[in-house]
Amino acid sequence: MATFFTPTPKKSKSQRKNTVFELTIDAHDHAGNGLCLSSSPITIVSDALIGERCLVWFSKQTKKVNFAEISKVVEPSRLRTLPFCEYYEHCGGCSLQHTNAKHGLALKQKALKDYITKQLKLARTFSNSTAWETPVLSEIDYNENPVNTRYRRRVRLALDARYKDNIKIGFRARRSDAIVDIPKCAIASSIINDCLPPLRQALVRLPSIHKIGHIVITEGETALQVALFTSRDLCKKSYAKLSALAQMLTIDIVVKSKGNDDICIHVNNASGEISDKAQKRFSNSAVVIEDMPGVKLGIESAHFLQINKTVNQGLIKKVKTWLAPEKKHTLYDFYCGSGNFALCLAKYVNSVQGFEGVAAMVKVATLNASVMAVDNCHFSLMDLSALPDLEKLSFAENAIAILDPSREGALELCQFLASKGIEKIVYVSCNPNSFARDAQYLLPYYELSKIATLDMFPFTKHIEVMALFTLHK
């Protein structure tokens, strides 16, 4: 008689929630999650703090690691606090409001130090060495009962207008694509929050709201910009309503529809008419920031922006201190974006060569240099992950470099740069995993002489790191 294998049916999410286990949290990872190292395999527990006893249910199980959610905290840590945002339990934006910002940074930084020390096979003493400099902090309250939690100058809002009587505008839910309808954000700037209620009220009445996919709101130096990303062009009635809204709120509105030129509605357009003519200085659809004195950059809503102004200022200052640029130097700025580093450091060096993989950002960086009358910067389009393109590069004497890649990192670039004799390289990373992977290729030729964390995103799982690599003599 033949016997057939019958797989055990997988438990549904509700069934898994009803099966709980008690775990004690032994440590943290660099995303701030709790770790139970005594379980087999180890278990990563969201929203848990070291020392806590928790009842948990497994959201995902693999051979190497389990992932769990808290059902109940049996024995809470003395460092556990109540979230200051009423949407915290559902919104996917923040993940570390269950402790204060000071402790949240400390636990992420400790885990980061241990992780980098292990991954780069450094001496155990490295995690406590003087190479680690003071973190670059946000301009928020780091104490137990924060009053000032607002550090974001840009937010991206999702929009669901499938049902006219239940339009949702907000952020993605935790571990879900669902949209949490949020009328305010506790970590966004006050100016952005002041705009949200009237903006929401106007958008839900917009005839073409079903064409809007998402919204990007950016606080600039002189204006607040609301960018609407749409699947198709809006109707005339919608544009008229947006023009009236721009005048009422004193904001700039940009409509970015696929296949069409941007439509810009500016508060300086006294008649309230739509303008699509280029400004004398920056692009008509750009928002202007000035993080360093005298360095004004036009930033497009679809392009990368360091959303934390205070940390970006500290980052630029530290990069300058570490690189110690002089007139003899040529600065190579890889993943240069709109010119955040290049245009701030240009006056200290002989010349700047900026490289970026997005053509539109190369165009913006070039325009920014022109507006500022900076004539020693040249920006080029290059695929920085393609070896044939990288091999076309040649380096001047007294070269220094900065790398600021996306989360994917700069593997091919680091492999290429390692043996090129560049005096100093500063690597800024938003992903400790790709940073550790890439740094391994620099270390045979360079000393990891300085390193620091950047608290760019307080109250979240994210932590950024910057490091100075100095050429062995």
CSV table of C-alpha atoms in Angstrom, one decimal, residues 258-418:
chain,number,residue,atom,x,y,z
A,258,LYS,CA,3.5,60.4,-15.3
A,259,GLY,CA,4.5,61.4,-18.8
A,260,ASN,CA,3.8,65.1,-18.2
A,261,ASP,CA,5.8,68.2,-17.2
A,262,ASP,CA,5.5,69.2,-13.6
A,263,ILE,CA,2.8,71.8,-12.9
A,264,CYS,CA,3.8,74.2,-10.2
A,265,ILE,CA,1.6,76.5,-8.2
A,266,HIS,CA,3.6,79.1,-6.3
A,267,VAL,CA,2.6,81.4,-3.5
A,268,ASN,CA,4.5,84.2,-5.1
A,269,ASN,CA,2.1,84.0,-8.0
A,270,ALA,CA,-0.3,86.7,-6.7
A,271,SER,CA,-3.0,86.1,-9.2
A,272,GLY,CA,-3.3,82.5,-8.2
A,273,GLU,CA,-2.6,81.3,-11.7
A,274,ILE,CA,-0.6,78.1,-12.5
A,275,SER,CA,2.9,78.8,-13.6
A,276,ASP,CA,5.1,76.3,-15.5
A,277,LYS,CA,7.9,78.7,-16.4
A,278,ALA,CA,11.4,78.2,-15.1
A,279,GLN,CA,12.6,80.4,-12.3
A,280,LYS,CA,15.7,82.6,-12.8
A,281,ARG,CA,17.5,80.5,-10.2
A,282,PHE,CA,16.5,77.1,-9.2
A,283,SER,CA,14.1,74.7,-10.9
A,284,ASN,CA,10.5,75.8,-10.6
A,285,SER,CA,9.6,72.5,-9.0
A,286,ALA,CA,12.5,72.5,-6.5
A,287,VAL,CA,12.4,73.4,-2.8
A,288,VAL,CA,15.4,75.4,-1.5
A,289,ILE,CA,17.3,74.4,1.6
A,290,GLU,CA,20.3,76.1,3.3
A,291,ASP,CA,21.8,73.7,5.8
A,292,MET,CA,25.2,75.5,5.8
A,293,PRO,CA,25.6,79.3,5.6
A,294,GLY,CA,25.6,80.5,2.0
A,295,VAL,CA,25.1,77.1,0.5
A,296,LYS,CA,21.6,77.0,-1.0
A,297,LEU,CA,20.5,73.8,-2.8
A,298,GLY,CA,17.5,73.2,-4.9
A,299,ILE,CA,16.0,69.8,-4.1
A,300,GLU,CA,13.4,68.0,-6.1
A,301,SER,CA,10.6,66.2,-4.3
A,302,ALA,CA,11.4,62.9,-6.0
A,303,HIS,CA,15.1,63.1,-5.1
A,304,PHE,CA,17.0,62.2,-2.0
A,305,LEU,CA,17.1,64.6,0.9
A,306,GLN,CA,18.6,64.3,4.4
A,307,ILE,CA,15.3,64.7,6.3
A,308,ASN,CA,17.0,65.7,9.5
A,309,LYS,CA,18.5,69.2,9.1
A,310,THR,CA,20.4,69.2,12.4
A,311,VAL,CA,22.1,65.9,11.8
A,312,ASN,CA,22.9,66.8,8.2
A,313,GLN,CA,24.7,69.9,9.5
A,314,GLY,CA,26.6,67.9,12.0
A,315,LEU,CA,27.5,65.3,9.3
A,316,ILE,CA,28.9,67.9,6.9
A,317,LYS,CA,30.9,69.5,9.7
A,318,LYS,CA,32.4,66.1,10.7
A,319,VAL,CA,33.2,65.2,7.1
A,320,LYS,CA,35.1,68.5,6.8
A,321,THR,CA,37.0,67.9,10.0
A,322,TRP,CA,37.9,64.3,9.1
A,323,LEU,CA,39.0,65.0,5.5
A,324,ALA,CA,40.8,68.3,6.5
A,325,PRO,CA,40.4,69.6,2.9
A,326,GLU,CA,43.1,71.9,1.5
A,327,LYS,CA,43.6,73.7,-1.8
A,328,LYS,CA,46.0,70.9,-2.9
A,329,HIS,CA,43.2,68.4,-2.7
A,330,THR,CA,40.8,67.1,-5.3
A,331,LEU,CA,37.6,65.8,-3.8
A,332,TYR,CA,35.8,62.8,-5.3
A,333,ASP,CA,32.2,62.8,-4.2
A,334,PHE,CA,30.6,59.5,-5.1
A,335,TYR,CA,26.8,59.2,-4.9
A,336,CYS,CA,26.8,63.0,-4.9
A,337,GLY,CA,23.1,63.5,-5.2
A,338,SER,CA,22.1,67.2,-5.5
A,339,GLY,CA,25.5,68.4,-4.2
A,340,ASN,CA,25.1,68.1,-0.4
A,341,PHE,CA,28.8,67.6,0.3
A,342,ALA,CA,30.4,68.8,-2.9
A,343,LEU,CA,29.0,72.3,-2.8
A,344,CYS,CA,29.7,72.7,0.9
A,345,LEU,CA,33.3,71.6,0.6
A,346,ALA,CA,34.1,73.1,-2.8
A,347,LYS,CA,35.7,76.3,-1.5
A,348,TYR,CA,38.3,74.4,0.5
A,349,VAL,CA,39.7,72.3,-2.3
A,350,ASN,CA,41.2,72.7,-5.7
A,351,SER,CA,38.3,70.9,-7.5
A,352,VAL,CA,35.4,68.5,-6.9
A,353,GLN,CA,34.5,65.6,-9.1
A,354,GLY,CA,30.9,64.4,-8.3
A,355,PHE,CA,29.5,61.1,-9.6
A,356,GLU,CA,25.9,60.0,-9.4
A,357,GLY,CA,23.8,57.3,-11.0
A,358,VAL,CA,20.6,59.3,-11.5
A,359,ALA,CA,20.7,61.6,-14.5
A,360,ALA,CA,18.1,64.0,-13.1
A,361,MET,CA,20.1,64.5,-9.9
A,362,VAL,CA,23.3,65.2,-11.9
A,363,LYS,CA,21.3,67.9,-13.7
A,364,VAL,CA,20.1,69.4,-10.4
A,365,ALA,CA,23.6,69.3,-8.9
A,366,THR,CA,25.0,71.1,-11.9
A,367,LEU,CA,22.3,73.7,-11.7
A,368,ASN,CA,22.9,74.2,-8.0
A,369,ALA,CA,26.6,74.8,-8.7
A,370,SER,CA,25.7,77.3,-11.4
A,371,VAL,CA,23.3,79.2,-9.1
A,372,MET,CA,25.9,79.5,-6.4
A,373,ALA,CA,28.6,80.5,-9.0
A,374,VAL,CA,30.8,77.6,-7.9
A,375,ASP,CA,33.1,76.9,-10.9
A,376,ASN,CA,35.4,74.2,-9.5
A,377,CYS,CA,32.7,71.4,-9.4
A,378,HIS,CA,32.0,69.0,-12.2
A,379,PHE,CA,29.2,66.4,-11.9
A,380,SER,CA,29.0,63.3,-14.1
A,381,LEU,CA,26.6,60.5,-14.6
A,382,MET,CA,28.1,57.1,-13.8
A,383,ASP,CA,26.9,53.6,-12.9
A,384,LEU,CA,29.0,53.2,-9.8
A,385,SER,CA,28.3,49.5,-9.7
A,386,ALA,CA,29.7,48.8,-13.2
A,387,LEU,CA,33.4,48.0,-13.3
A,388,PRO,CA,33.8,49.0,-17.0
A,389,ASP,CA,32.6,52.5,-16.0
A,390,LEU,CA,34.7,52.7,-12.9
A,391,GLU,CA,37.9,51.7,-14.8
A,392,LYS,CA,37.5,54.9,-16.8
A,393,LEU,CA,38.3,56.9,-13.7
A,394,SER,CA,41.7,58.4,-13.0
A,395,PHE,CA,42.7,60.1,-9.8
A,396,ALA,CA,44.7,63.3,-9.3
A,397,GLU,CA,47.5,63.5,-6.7
A,398,ASN,CA,46.3,64.4,-3.2
A,399,ALA,CA,42.9,62.8,-3.8
A,400,ILE,CA,40.3,62.6,-1.0
A,401,ALA,CA,36.9,61.0,-1.3
A,402,ILE,CA,33.5,60.7,0.2
A,403,LEU,CA,31.0,57.9,-0.4
A,404,ASP,CA,27.3,58.2,0.6
A,405,PRO,CA,25.4,55.3,-1.1
A,406,SER,CA,21.9,54.1,-0.7
A,407,ARG,CA,21.1,51.1,1.5
A,408,GLU,CA,22.5,48.7,-1.1
A,409,GLY,CA,26.0,50.0,-0.3
A,410,ALA,CA,29.0,50.5,-2.6
A,411,LEU,CA,30.5,47.0,-3.0
A,412,GLU,CA,31.9,47.4,-6.5
A,413,LEU,CA,33.2,50.9,-5.8
A,414,CYS,CA,35.0,49.9,-2.6
A,415,GLN,CA,36.6,47.0,-4.4
A,416,PHE,CA,37.8,49.4,-7.1
A,417,LEU,CA,38.9,52.2,-4.9
A,418,ALA,CA,40.8,50.1,-2.4
